[in-house]
Short mmCIF file of C-alpha atoms and ligand atoms in Angstrom, two decimals:
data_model
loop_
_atom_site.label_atom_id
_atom_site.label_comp_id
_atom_site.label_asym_id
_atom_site.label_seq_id
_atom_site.Cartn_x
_atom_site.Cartn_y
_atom_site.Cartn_z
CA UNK A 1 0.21 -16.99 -11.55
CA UNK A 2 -1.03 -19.98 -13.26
CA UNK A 3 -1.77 -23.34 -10.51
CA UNK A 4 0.47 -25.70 -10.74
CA UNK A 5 2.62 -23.99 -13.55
CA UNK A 6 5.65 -24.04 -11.09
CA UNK A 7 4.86 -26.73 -8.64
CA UNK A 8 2.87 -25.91 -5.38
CA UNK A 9 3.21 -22.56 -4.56
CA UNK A 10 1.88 -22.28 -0.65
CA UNK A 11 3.33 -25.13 0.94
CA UNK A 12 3.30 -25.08 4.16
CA UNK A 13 1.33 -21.73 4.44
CA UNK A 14 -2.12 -22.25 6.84
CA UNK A 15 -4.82 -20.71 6.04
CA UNK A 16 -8.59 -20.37 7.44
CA UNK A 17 -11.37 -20.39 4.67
CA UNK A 18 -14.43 -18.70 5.58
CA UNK A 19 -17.52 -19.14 4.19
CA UNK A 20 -20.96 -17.52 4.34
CA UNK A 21 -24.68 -18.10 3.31
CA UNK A 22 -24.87 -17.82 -0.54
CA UNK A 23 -25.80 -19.39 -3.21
CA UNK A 24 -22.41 -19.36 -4.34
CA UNK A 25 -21.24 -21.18 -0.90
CA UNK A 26 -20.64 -24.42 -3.05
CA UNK A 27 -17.81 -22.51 -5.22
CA UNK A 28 -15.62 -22.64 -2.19
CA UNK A 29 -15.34 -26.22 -2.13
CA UNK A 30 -13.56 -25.36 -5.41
CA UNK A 31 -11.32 -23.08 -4.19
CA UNK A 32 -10.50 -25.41 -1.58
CA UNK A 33 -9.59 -28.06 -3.61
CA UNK A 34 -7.31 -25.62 -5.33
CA UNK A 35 -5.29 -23.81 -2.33
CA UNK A 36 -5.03 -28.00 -1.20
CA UNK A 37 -3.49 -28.47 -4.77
CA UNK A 38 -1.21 -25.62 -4.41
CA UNK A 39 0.36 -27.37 -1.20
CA UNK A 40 -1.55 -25.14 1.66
CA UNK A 41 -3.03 -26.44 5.27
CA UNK A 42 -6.93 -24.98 4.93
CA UNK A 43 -9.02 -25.40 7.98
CA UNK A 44 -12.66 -24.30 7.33
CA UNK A 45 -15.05 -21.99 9.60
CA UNK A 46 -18.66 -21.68 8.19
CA UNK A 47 -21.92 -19.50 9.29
CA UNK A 48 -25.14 -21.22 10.24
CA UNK A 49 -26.16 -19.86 7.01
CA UNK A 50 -23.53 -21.50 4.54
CA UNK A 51 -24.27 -24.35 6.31
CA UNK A 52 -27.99 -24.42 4.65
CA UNK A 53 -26.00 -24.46 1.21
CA UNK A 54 -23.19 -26.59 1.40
CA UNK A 55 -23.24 -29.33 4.34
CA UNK A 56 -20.22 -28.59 6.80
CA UNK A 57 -19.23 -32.27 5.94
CA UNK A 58 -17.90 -31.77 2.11
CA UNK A 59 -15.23 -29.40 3.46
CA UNK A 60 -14.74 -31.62 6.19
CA UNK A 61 -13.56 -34.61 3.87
CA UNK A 62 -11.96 -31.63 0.93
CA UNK A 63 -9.96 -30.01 4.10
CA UNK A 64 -9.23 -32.87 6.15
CA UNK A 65 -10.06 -30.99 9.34
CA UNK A 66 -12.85 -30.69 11.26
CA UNK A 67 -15.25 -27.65 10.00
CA UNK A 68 -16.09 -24.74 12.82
CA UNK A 69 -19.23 -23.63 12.92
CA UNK A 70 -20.48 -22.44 15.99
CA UNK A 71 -18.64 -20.92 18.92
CA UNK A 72 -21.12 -22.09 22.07
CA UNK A 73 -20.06 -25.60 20.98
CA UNK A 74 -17.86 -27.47 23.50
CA UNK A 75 -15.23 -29.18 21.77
CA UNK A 76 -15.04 -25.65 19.54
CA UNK A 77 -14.56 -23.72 23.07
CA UNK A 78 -11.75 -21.32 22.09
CA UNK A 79 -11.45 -22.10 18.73
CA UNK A 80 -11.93 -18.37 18.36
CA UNK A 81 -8.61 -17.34 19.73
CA UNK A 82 -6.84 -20.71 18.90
CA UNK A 83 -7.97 -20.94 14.77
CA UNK A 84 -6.51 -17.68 13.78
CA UNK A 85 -3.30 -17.82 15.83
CA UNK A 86 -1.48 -20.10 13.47
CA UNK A 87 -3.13 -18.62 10.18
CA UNK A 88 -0.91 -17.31 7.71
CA UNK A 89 -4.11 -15.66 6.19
CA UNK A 90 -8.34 -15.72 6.49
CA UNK A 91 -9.94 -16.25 3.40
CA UNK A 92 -13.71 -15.19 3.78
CA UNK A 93 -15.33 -16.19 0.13
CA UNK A 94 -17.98 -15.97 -0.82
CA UNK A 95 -18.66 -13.12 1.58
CA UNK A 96 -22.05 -12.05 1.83
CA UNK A 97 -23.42 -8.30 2.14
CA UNK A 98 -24.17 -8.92 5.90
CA UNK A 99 -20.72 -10.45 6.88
CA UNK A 100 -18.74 -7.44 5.03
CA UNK A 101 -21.38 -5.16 7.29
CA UNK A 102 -20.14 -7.14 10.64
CA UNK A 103 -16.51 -7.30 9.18
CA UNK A 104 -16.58 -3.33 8.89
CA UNK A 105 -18.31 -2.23 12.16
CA UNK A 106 -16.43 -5.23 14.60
CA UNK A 107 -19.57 -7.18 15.41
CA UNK A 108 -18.79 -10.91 16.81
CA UNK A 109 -22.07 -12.58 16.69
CA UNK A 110 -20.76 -16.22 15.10
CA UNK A 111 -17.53 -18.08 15.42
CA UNK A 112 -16.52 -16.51 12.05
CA UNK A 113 -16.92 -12.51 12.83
CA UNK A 114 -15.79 -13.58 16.25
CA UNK A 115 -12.98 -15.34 15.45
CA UNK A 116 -11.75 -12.12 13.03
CA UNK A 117 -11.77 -9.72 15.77
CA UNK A 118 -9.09 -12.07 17.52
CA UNK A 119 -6.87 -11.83 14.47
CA UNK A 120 -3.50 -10.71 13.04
CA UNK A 121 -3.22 -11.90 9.88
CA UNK A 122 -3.88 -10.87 6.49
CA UNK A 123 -7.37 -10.91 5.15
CA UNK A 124 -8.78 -11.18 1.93
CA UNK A 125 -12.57 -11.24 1.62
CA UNK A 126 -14.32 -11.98 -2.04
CA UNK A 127 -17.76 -10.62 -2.16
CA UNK A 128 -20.65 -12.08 -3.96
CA UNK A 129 -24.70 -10.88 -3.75
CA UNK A 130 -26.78 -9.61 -5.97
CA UNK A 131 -25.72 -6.52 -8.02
CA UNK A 132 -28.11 -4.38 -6.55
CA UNK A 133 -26.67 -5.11 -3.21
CA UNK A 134 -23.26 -4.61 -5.10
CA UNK A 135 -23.64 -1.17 -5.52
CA UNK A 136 -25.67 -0.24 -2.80
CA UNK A 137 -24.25 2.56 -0.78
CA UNK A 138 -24.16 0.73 2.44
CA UNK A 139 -21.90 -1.98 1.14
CA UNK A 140 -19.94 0.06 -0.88
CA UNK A 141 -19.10 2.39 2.37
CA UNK A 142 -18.47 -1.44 4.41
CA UNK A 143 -16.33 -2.04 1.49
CA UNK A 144 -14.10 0.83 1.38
CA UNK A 145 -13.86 0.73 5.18
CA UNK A 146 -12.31 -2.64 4.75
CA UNK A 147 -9.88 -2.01 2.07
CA UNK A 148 -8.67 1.17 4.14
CA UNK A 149 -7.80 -0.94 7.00
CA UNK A 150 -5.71 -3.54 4.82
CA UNK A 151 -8.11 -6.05 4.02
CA UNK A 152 -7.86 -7.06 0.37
CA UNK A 153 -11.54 -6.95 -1.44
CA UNK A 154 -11.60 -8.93 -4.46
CA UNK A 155 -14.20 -7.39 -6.53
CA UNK A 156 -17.13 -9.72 -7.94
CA UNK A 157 -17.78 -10.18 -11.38
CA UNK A 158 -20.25 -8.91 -13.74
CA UNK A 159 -22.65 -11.47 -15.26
CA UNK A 160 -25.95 -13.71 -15.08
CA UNK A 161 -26.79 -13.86 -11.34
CA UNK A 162 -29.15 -16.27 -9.42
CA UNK A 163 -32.09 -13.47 -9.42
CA UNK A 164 -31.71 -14.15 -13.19
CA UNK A 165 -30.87 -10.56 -13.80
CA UNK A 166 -27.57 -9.53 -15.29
CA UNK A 167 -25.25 -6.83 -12.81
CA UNK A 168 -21.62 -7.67 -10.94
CA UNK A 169 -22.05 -9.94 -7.99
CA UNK A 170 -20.79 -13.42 -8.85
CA UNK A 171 -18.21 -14.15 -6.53
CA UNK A 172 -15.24 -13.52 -8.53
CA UNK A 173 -13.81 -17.12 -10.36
CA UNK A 174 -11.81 -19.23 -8.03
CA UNK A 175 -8.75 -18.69 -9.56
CA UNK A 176 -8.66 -14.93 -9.49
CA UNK A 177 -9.28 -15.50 -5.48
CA UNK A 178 -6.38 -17.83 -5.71
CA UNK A 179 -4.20 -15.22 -7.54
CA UNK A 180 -5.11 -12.82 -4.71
CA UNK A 181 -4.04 -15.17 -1.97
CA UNK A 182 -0.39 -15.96 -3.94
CA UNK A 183 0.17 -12.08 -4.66
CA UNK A 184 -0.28 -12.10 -0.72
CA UNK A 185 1.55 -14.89 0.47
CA UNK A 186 4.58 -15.24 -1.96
CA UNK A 187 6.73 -12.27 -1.31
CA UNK A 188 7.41 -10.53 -5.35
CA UNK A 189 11.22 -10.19 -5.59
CA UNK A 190 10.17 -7.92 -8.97
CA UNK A 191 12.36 -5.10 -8.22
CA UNK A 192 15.70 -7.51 -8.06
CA UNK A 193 18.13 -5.35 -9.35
CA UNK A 194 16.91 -1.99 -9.56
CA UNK A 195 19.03 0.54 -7.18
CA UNK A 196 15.82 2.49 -5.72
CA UNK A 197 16.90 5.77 -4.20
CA UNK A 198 13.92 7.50 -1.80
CA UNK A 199 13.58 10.52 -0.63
CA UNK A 200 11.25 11.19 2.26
CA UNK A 201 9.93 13.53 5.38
CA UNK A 202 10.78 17.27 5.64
CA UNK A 203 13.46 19.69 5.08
CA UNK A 204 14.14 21.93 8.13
CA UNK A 205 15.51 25.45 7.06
CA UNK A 206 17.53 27.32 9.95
CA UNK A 207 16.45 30.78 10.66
CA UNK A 208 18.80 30.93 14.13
CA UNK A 209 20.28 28.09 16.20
CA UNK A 210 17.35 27.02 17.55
CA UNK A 211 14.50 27.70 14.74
CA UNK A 212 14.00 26.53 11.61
CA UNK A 213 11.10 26.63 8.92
CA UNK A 214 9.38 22.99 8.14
CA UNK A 215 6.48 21.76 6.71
CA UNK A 216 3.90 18.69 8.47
CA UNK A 217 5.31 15.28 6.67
CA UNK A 218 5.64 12.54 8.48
CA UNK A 219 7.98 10.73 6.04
CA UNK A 220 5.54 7.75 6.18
CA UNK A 221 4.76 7.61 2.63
CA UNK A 222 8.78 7.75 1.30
CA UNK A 223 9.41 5.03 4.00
CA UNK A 224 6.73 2.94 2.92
CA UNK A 225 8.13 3.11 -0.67
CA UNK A 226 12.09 2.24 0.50
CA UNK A 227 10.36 -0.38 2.56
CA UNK A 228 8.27 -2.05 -0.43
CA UNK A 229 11.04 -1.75 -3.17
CA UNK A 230 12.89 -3.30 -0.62
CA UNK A 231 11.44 -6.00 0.27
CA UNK A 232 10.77 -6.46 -3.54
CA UNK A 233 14.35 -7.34 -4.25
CA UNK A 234 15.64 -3.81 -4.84
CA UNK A 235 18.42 -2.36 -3.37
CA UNK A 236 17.36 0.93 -1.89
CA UNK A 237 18.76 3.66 -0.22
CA UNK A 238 16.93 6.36 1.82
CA UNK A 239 17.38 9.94 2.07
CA UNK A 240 15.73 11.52 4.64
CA UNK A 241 15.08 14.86 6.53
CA UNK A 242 13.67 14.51 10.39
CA UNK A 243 11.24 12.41 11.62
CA UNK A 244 10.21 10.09 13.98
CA UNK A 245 9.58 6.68 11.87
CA UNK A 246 12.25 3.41 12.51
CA UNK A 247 14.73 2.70 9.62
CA UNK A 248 13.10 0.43 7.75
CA UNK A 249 15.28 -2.98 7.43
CA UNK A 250 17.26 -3.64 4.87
CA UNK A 251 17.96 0.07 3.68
CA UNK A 252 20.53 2.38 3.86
CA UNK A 253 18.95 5.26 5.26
CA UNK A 254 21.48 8.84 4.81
CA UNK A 255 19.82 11.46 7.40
CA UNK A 256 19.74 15.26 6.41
CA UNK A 257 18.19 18.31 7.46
CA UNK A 258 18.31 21.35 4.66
CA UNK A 259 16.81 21.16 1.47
CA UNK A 260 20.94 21.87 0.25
CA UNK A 261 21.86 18.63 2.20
CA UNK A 262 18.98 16.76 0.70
CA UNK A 263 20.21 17.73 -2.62
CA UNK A 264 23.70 17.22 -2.16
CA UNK A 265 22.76 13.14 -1.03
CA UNK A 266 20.44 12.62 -4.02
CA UNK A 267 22.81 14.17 -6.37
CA UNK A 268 25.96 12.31 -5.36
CA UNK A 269 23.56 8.91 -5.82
CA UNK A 270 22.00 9.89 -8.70
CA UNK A 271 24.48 7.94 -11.20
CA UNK A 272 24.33 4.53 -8.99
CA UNK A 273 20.75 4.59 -9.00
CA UNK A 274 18.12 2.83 -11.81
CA UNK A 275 15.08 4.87 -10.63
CA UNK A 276 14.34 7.93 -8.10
CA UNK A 277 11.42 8.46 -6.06
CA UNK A 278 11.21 11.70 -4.71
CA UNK A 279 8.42 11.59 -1.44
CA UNK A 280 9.95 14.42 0.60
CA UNK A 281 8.08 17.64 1.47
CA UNK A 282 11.20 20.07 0.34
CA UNK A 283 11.10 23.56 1.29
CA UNK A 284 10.64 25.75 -1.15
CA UNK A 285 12.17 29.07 0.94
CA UNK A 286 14.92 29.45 3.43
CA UNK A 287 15.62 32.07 5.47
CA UNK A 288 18.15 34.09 3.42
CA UNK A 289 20.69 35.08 6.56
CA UNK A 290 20.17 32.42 9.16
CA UNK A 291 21.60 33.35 12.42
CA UNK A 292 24.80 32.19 14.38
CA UNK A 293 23.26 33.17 17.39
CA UNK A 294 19.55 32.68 18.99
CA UNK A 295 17.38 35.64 17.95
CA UNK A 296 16.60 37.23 21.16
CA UNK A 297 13.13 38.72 21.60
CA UNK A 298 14.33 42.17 22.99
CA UNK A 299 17.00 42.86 20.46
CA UNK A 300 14.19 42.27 17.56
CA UNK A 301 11.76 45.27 17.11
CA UNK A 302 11.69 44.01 13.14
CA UNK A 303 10.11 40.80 12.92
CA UNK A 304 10.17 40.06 8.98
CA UNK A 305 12.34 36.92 8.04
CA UNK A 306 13.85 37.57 4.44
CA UNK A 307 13.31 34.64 2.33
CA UNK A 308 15.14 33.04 -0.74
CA UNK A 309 14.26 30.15 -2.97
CA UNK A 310 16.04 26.91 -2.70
CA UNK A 311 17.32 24.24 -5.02
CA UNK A 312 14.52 22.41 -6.93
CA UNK A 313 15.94 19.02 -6.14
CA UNK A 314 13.84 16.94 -8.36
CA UNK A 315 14.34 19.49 -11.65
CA UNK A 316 18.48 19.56 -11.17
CA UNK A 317 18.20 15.98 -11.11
CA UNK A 318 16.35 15.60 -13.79
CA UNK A 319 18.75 17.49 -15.64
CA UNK A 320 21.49 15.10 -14.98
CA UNK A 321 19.90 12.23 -15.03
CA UNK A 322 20.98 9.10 -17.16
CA UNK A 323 18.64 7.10 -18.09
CA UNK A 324 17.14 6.96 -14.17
CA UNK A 325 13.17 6.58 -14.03
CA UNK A 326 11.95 9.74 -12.05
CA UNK A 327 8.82 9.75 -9.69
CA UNK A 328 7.99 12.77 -8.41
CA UNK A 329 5.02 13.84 -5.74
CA UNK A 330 2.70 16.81 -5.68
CA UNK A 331 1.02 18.46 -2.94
CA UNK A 332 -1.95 20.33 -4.13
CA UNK A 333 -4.97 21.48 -2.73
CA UNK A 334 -7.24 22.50 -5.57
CA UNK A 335 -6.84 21.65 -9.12
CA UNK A 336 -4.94 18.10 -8.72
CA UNK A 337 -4.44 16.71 -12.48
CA UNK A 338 -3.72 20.06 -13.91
CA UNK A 339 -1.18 21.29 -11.10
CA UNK A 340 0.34 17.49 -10.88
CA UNK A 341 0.53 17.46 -14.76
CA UNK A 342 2.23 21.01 -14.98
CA UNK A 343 4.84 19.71 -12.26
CA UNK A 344 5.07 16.34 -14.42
CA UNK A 345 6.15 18.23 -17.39
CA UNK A 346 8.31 21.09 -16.32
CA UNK A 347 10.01 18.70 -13.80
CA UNK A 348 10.70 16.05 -16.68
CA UNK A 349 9.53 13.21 -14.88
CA UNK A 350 8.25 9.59 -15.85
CA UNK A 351 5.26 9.42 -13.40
CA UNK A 352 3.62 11.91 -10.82
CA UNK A 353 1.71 10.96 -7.28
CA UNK A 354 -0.22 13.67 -6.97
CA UNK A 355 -1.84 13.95 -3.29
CA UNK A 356 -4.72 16.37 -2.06
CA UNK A 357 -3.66 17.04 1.11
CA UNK A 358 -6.83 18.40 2.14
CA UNK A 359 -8.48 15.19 2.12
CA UNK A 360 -9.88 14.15 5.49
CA UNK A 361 -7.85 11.23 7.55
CA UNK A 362 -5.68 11.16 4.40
CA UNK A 363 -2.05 12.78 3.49
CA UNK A 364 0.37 14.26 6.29
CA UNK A 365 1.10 12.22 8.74
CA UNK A 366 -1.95 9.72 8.45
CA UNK A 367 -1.50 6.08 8.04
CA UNK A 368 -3.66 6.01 4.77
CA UNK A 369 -3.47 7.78 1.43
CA UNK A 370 -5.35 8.51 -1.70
CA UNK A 371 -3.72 9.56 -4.63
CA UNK A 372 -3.90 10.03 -8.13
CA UNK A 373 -0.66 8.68 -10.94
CA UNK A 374 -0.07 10.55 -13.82
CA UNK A 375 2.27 8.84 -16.30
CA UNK A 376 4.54 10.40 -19.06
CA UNK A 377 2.41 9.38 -21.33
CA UNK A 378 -0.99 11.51 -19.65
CA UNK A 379 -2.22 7.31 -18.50
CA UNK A 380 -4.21 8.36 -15.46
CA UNK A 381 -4.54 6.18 -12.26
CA UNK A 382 -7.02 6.81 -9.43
CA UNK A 383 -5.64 4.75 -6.11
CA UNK A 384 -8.73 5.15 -3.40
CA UNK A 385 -7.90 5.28 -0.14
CA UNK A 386 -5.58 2.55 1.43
CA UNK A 387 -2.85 2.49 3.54
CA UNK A 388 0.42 3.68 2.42
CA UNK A 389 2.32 0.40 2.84
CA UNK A 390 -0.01 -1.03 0.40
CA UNK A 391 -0.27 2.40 -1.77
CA UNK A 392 3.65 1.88 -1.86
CA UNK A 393 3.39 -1.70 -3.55
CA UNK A 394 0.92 -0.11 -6.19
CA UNK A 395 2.64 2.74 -6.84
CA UNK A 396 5.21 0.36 -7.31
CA UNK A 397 3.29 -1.37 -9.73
CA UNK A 398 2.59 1.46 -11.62
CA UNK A 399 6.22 2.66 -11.91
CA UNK A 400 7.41 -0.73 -12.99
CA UNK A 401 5.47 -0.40 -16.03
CA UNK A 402 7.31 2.38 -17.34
CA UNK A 403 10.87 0.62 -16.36
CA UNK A 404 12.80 -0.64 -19.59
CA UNK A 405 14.53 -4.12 -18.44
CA UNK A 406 17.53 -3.94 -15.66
CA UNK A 407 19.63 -6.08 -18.12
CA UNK A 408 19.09 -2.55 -20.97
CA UNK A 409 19.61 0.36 -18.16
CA UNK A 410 23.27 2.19 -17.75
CA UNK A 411 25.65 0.13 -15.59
CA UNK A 412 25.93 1.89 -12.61
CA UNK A 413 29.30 2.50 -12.38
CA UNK A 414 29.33 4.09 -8.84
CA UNK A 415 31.06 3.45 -5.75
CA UNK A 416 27.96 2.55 -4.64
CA UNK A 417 27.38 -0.58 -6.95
CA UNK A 418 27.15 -3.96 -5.51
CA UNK A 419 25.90 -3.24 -1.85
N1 LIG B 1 10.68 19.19 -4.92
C1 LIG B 1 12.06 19.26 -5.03
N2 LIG B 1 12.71 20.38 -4.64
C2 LIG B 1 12.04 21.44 -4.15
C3 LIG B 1 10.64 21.37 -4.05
C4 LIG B 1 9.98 20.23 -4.44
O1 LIG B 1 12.67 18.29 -5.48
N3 LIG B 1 12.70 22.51 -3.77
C5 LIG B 1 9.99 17.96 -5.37
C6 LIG B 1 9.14 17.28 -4.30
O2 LIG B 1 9.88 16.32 -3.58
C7 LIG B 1 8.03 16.63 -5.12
C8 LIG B 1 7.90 17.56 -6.33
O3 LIG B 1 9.11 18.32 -6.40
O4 LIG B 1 8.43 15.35 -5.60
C9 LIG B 1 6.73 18.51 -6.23
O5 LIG B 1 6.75 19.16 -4.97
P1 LIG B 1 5.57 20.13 -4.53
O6 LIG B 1 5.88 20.67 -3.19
O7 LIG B 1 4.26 19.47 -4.77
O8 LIG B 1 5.63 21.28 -5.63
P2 LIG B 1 6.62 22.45 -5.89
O9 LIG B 1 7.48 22.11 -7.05
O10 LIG B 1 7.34 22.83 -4.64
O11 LIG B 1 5.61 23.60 -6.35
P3 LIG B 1 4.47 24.36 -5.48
O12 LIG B 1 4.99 24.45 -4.08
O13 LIG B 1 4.36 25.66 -6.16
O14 LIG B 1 3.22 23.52 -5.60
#
């Protein structure tokens, strides 16, 4: 988003500008003077270190507000708790090696780490140190820690740095940072008139009245998608088998429990939709003869369950699809590309997520997930680990890519149009 291209773009929004001892400290005055331009309320918090770069004084007169910079002081008492409170986000740049090390393990040793431990809001934090530092291990492990609980990173940039050696540690320019703050701040209405339809969480498959064969998703990834194309602008409707997670607002959510109900919601919703993402964990098997009445333990000697396929949801609908882009999942747990590229190919899909579901404090029911996007035309996509509100809104990204332009799709022509 260019400044200024369509007026001031974060009126009204508050936000807190950290800064921390670099030698870069002085480009935040510039990004303060641009978030000012763009209409925001900055109020400024600085460590005793920036403070030996920049005097506290320059963003004093660039803000308008009084600068915070040390929590014993006694017309700062509270400032802590109060600062953050009406902040619509925290911008820390630059942020030095040391302050993403506090950041990452919860350390509150100076009004800025202390005030971050007291708050709700987003957070985006743009490093800058020498590349050495960069690429360090240490930092690297702070870094990922961060991005995997939310905060946005924005990644320095490679060039001539103050050691007068060449590596990527300039804090990234200020109007990247900005870009990061808008893509935060200004909700995307991108997916305004695509008809999204999700699938998500488990199918249960009856063996008697009371059992039933399932698999361990949570539905948290599917509802994370409905919930992002939604609040993109699309209108979205949600199939789902059992689980525990709230509706998300705004969607039509259609509840089913066999892999044959599943099949029967997408399939009837297949011509009103634009595009298809298919996040449920479908059975593959179902018991063959499920039984009217509860299998009792004495009357069974013969404990083997005959089994028979089910539907392949994701392949029927591909063969009636109209011109709908398909995004299919894969669980693997060895051999990722080539079994997520296989499943790509034979399903006839646009774009793949493929998931390794053995990967620790990732996958089933975890809040976070790593994944890797395979496209139709083999374009690879690594997403590290995140959580999977935010991996919704790149996957997103990713699928919009392949899209051709609402206005060129099939009208829908359903009974579901226009909702
Ligand atoms: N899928 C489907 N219908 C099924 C099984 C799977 O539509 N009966 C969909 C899933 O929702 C997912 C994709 O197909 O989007 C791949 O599912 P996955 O379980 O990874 O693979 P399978 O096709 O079931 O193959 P396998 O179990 O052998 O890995």
């Amino acid at each position: 988003m260019e400044a200024g291209a369509i007026g001031p773009t974060l009126v009204g929004r508050r936000i807190i500008l950290g800064v921390t001892g670099s030698i870069a400290s002085y480009k935040a005055a510039n990004l303060l003077r641009l978030l000012v331009r763009e209409g925001a309320v900055v109020e400024v918090a600085m460590t005793r270190a920036a403070t030996k770069f920049v005097t506290p004084l320059t963003f004093e007169v660039l803000s308008g507000h009084a600068v915070a910079t040390d929590l014993f002081e006694a017309h700062q008492e509270m400032k802590h708790l109060t600062f953050p409170e009406r902040a619509d986000a925290i911008v820390v740049a630059p942020a030095t090696a040391n302050f993403l090390a506090k950041a990452a393990l919860g350390l509150g040793d100076d009004f800025l780490t202390t005030m971050l431990l007291t708050a709700n809001c987003p957070l985006i934090f743009a490093p800058a140190m020498d590349g050495g530092m960069w690429t360090h291990p240490t930092v690297s492990e702070h870094v990922r820690t961060l991005r995997a609980r939310g905060v946005v990173v924005v990644d320095p940039e490679e060039g001539p740095l103050a050691s007068g050696r060449i590596g990527q540690g300039r804090l990234a320019e200020e109007s990247r940072i900005l870009e990061a703050i808008q893509a935060l701040l200004i909700p995307r209405r991108d997916w305004l008139g695509q008809r999204v339809l999700v699938s998500a969480g488990p199918t249960q498959e009856p063996i008697d009245p009371v059992r039933f064969i399932s698999n361990r998703s949570s539905g948290k990834m599917g509802y994370a998608l409905a919930e992002a194309a939604q609040a993109r602008g699309a209108n979205v409707v949600l199939v789902t088998g059992p689980t525990a997670l709230p509706a998300p607002r705004g969607v039509e959510v259609v509840s089913v429990e066999t892999t044959e109900e599943m099949a029967k919601a997408l399939t009837t919703r297949l011509a009103w939709s634009s595009v298809v993402v298919m996040a449920a964990a479908v059975a593959d098997f179902r018991p063959k003869d499920p039984a009217a009445q509860k299998w009792k333990k004495q009357a069974r000697k013969e404990t083997l369950l005959d089994l028979e396929p089910t539907t392949d949801i994701l392949t029927s609908l591909s063969a009636q699809r109209t011109g709908q882009l398909l995004v299919g999942f894969a669980a693997e747990t060895n051999d990722l590309i080539l079994h997520a590229t296989q499943k790509l190919k034979a399903k006839g899909l646009d774009l793949i997520v493929a998931n390794d579901v053995t990967t620790a404090g990732a996958g089933f029911g975890s809040d976070q997930n790593a994944v890797i996007l395979i496209d139709r035309h083999g374009a690879v996509t690594e997403l590290s680990l995140r959580p999977k509100r935010q991996l919704a809104d790149d996957v997103l990204d990713v699928a919009q890519r392949l899209l051709r332009p609402v206005s060129r799709q099939r009208p829908a022509g359903s009974r579901l149009e226009g909702r």
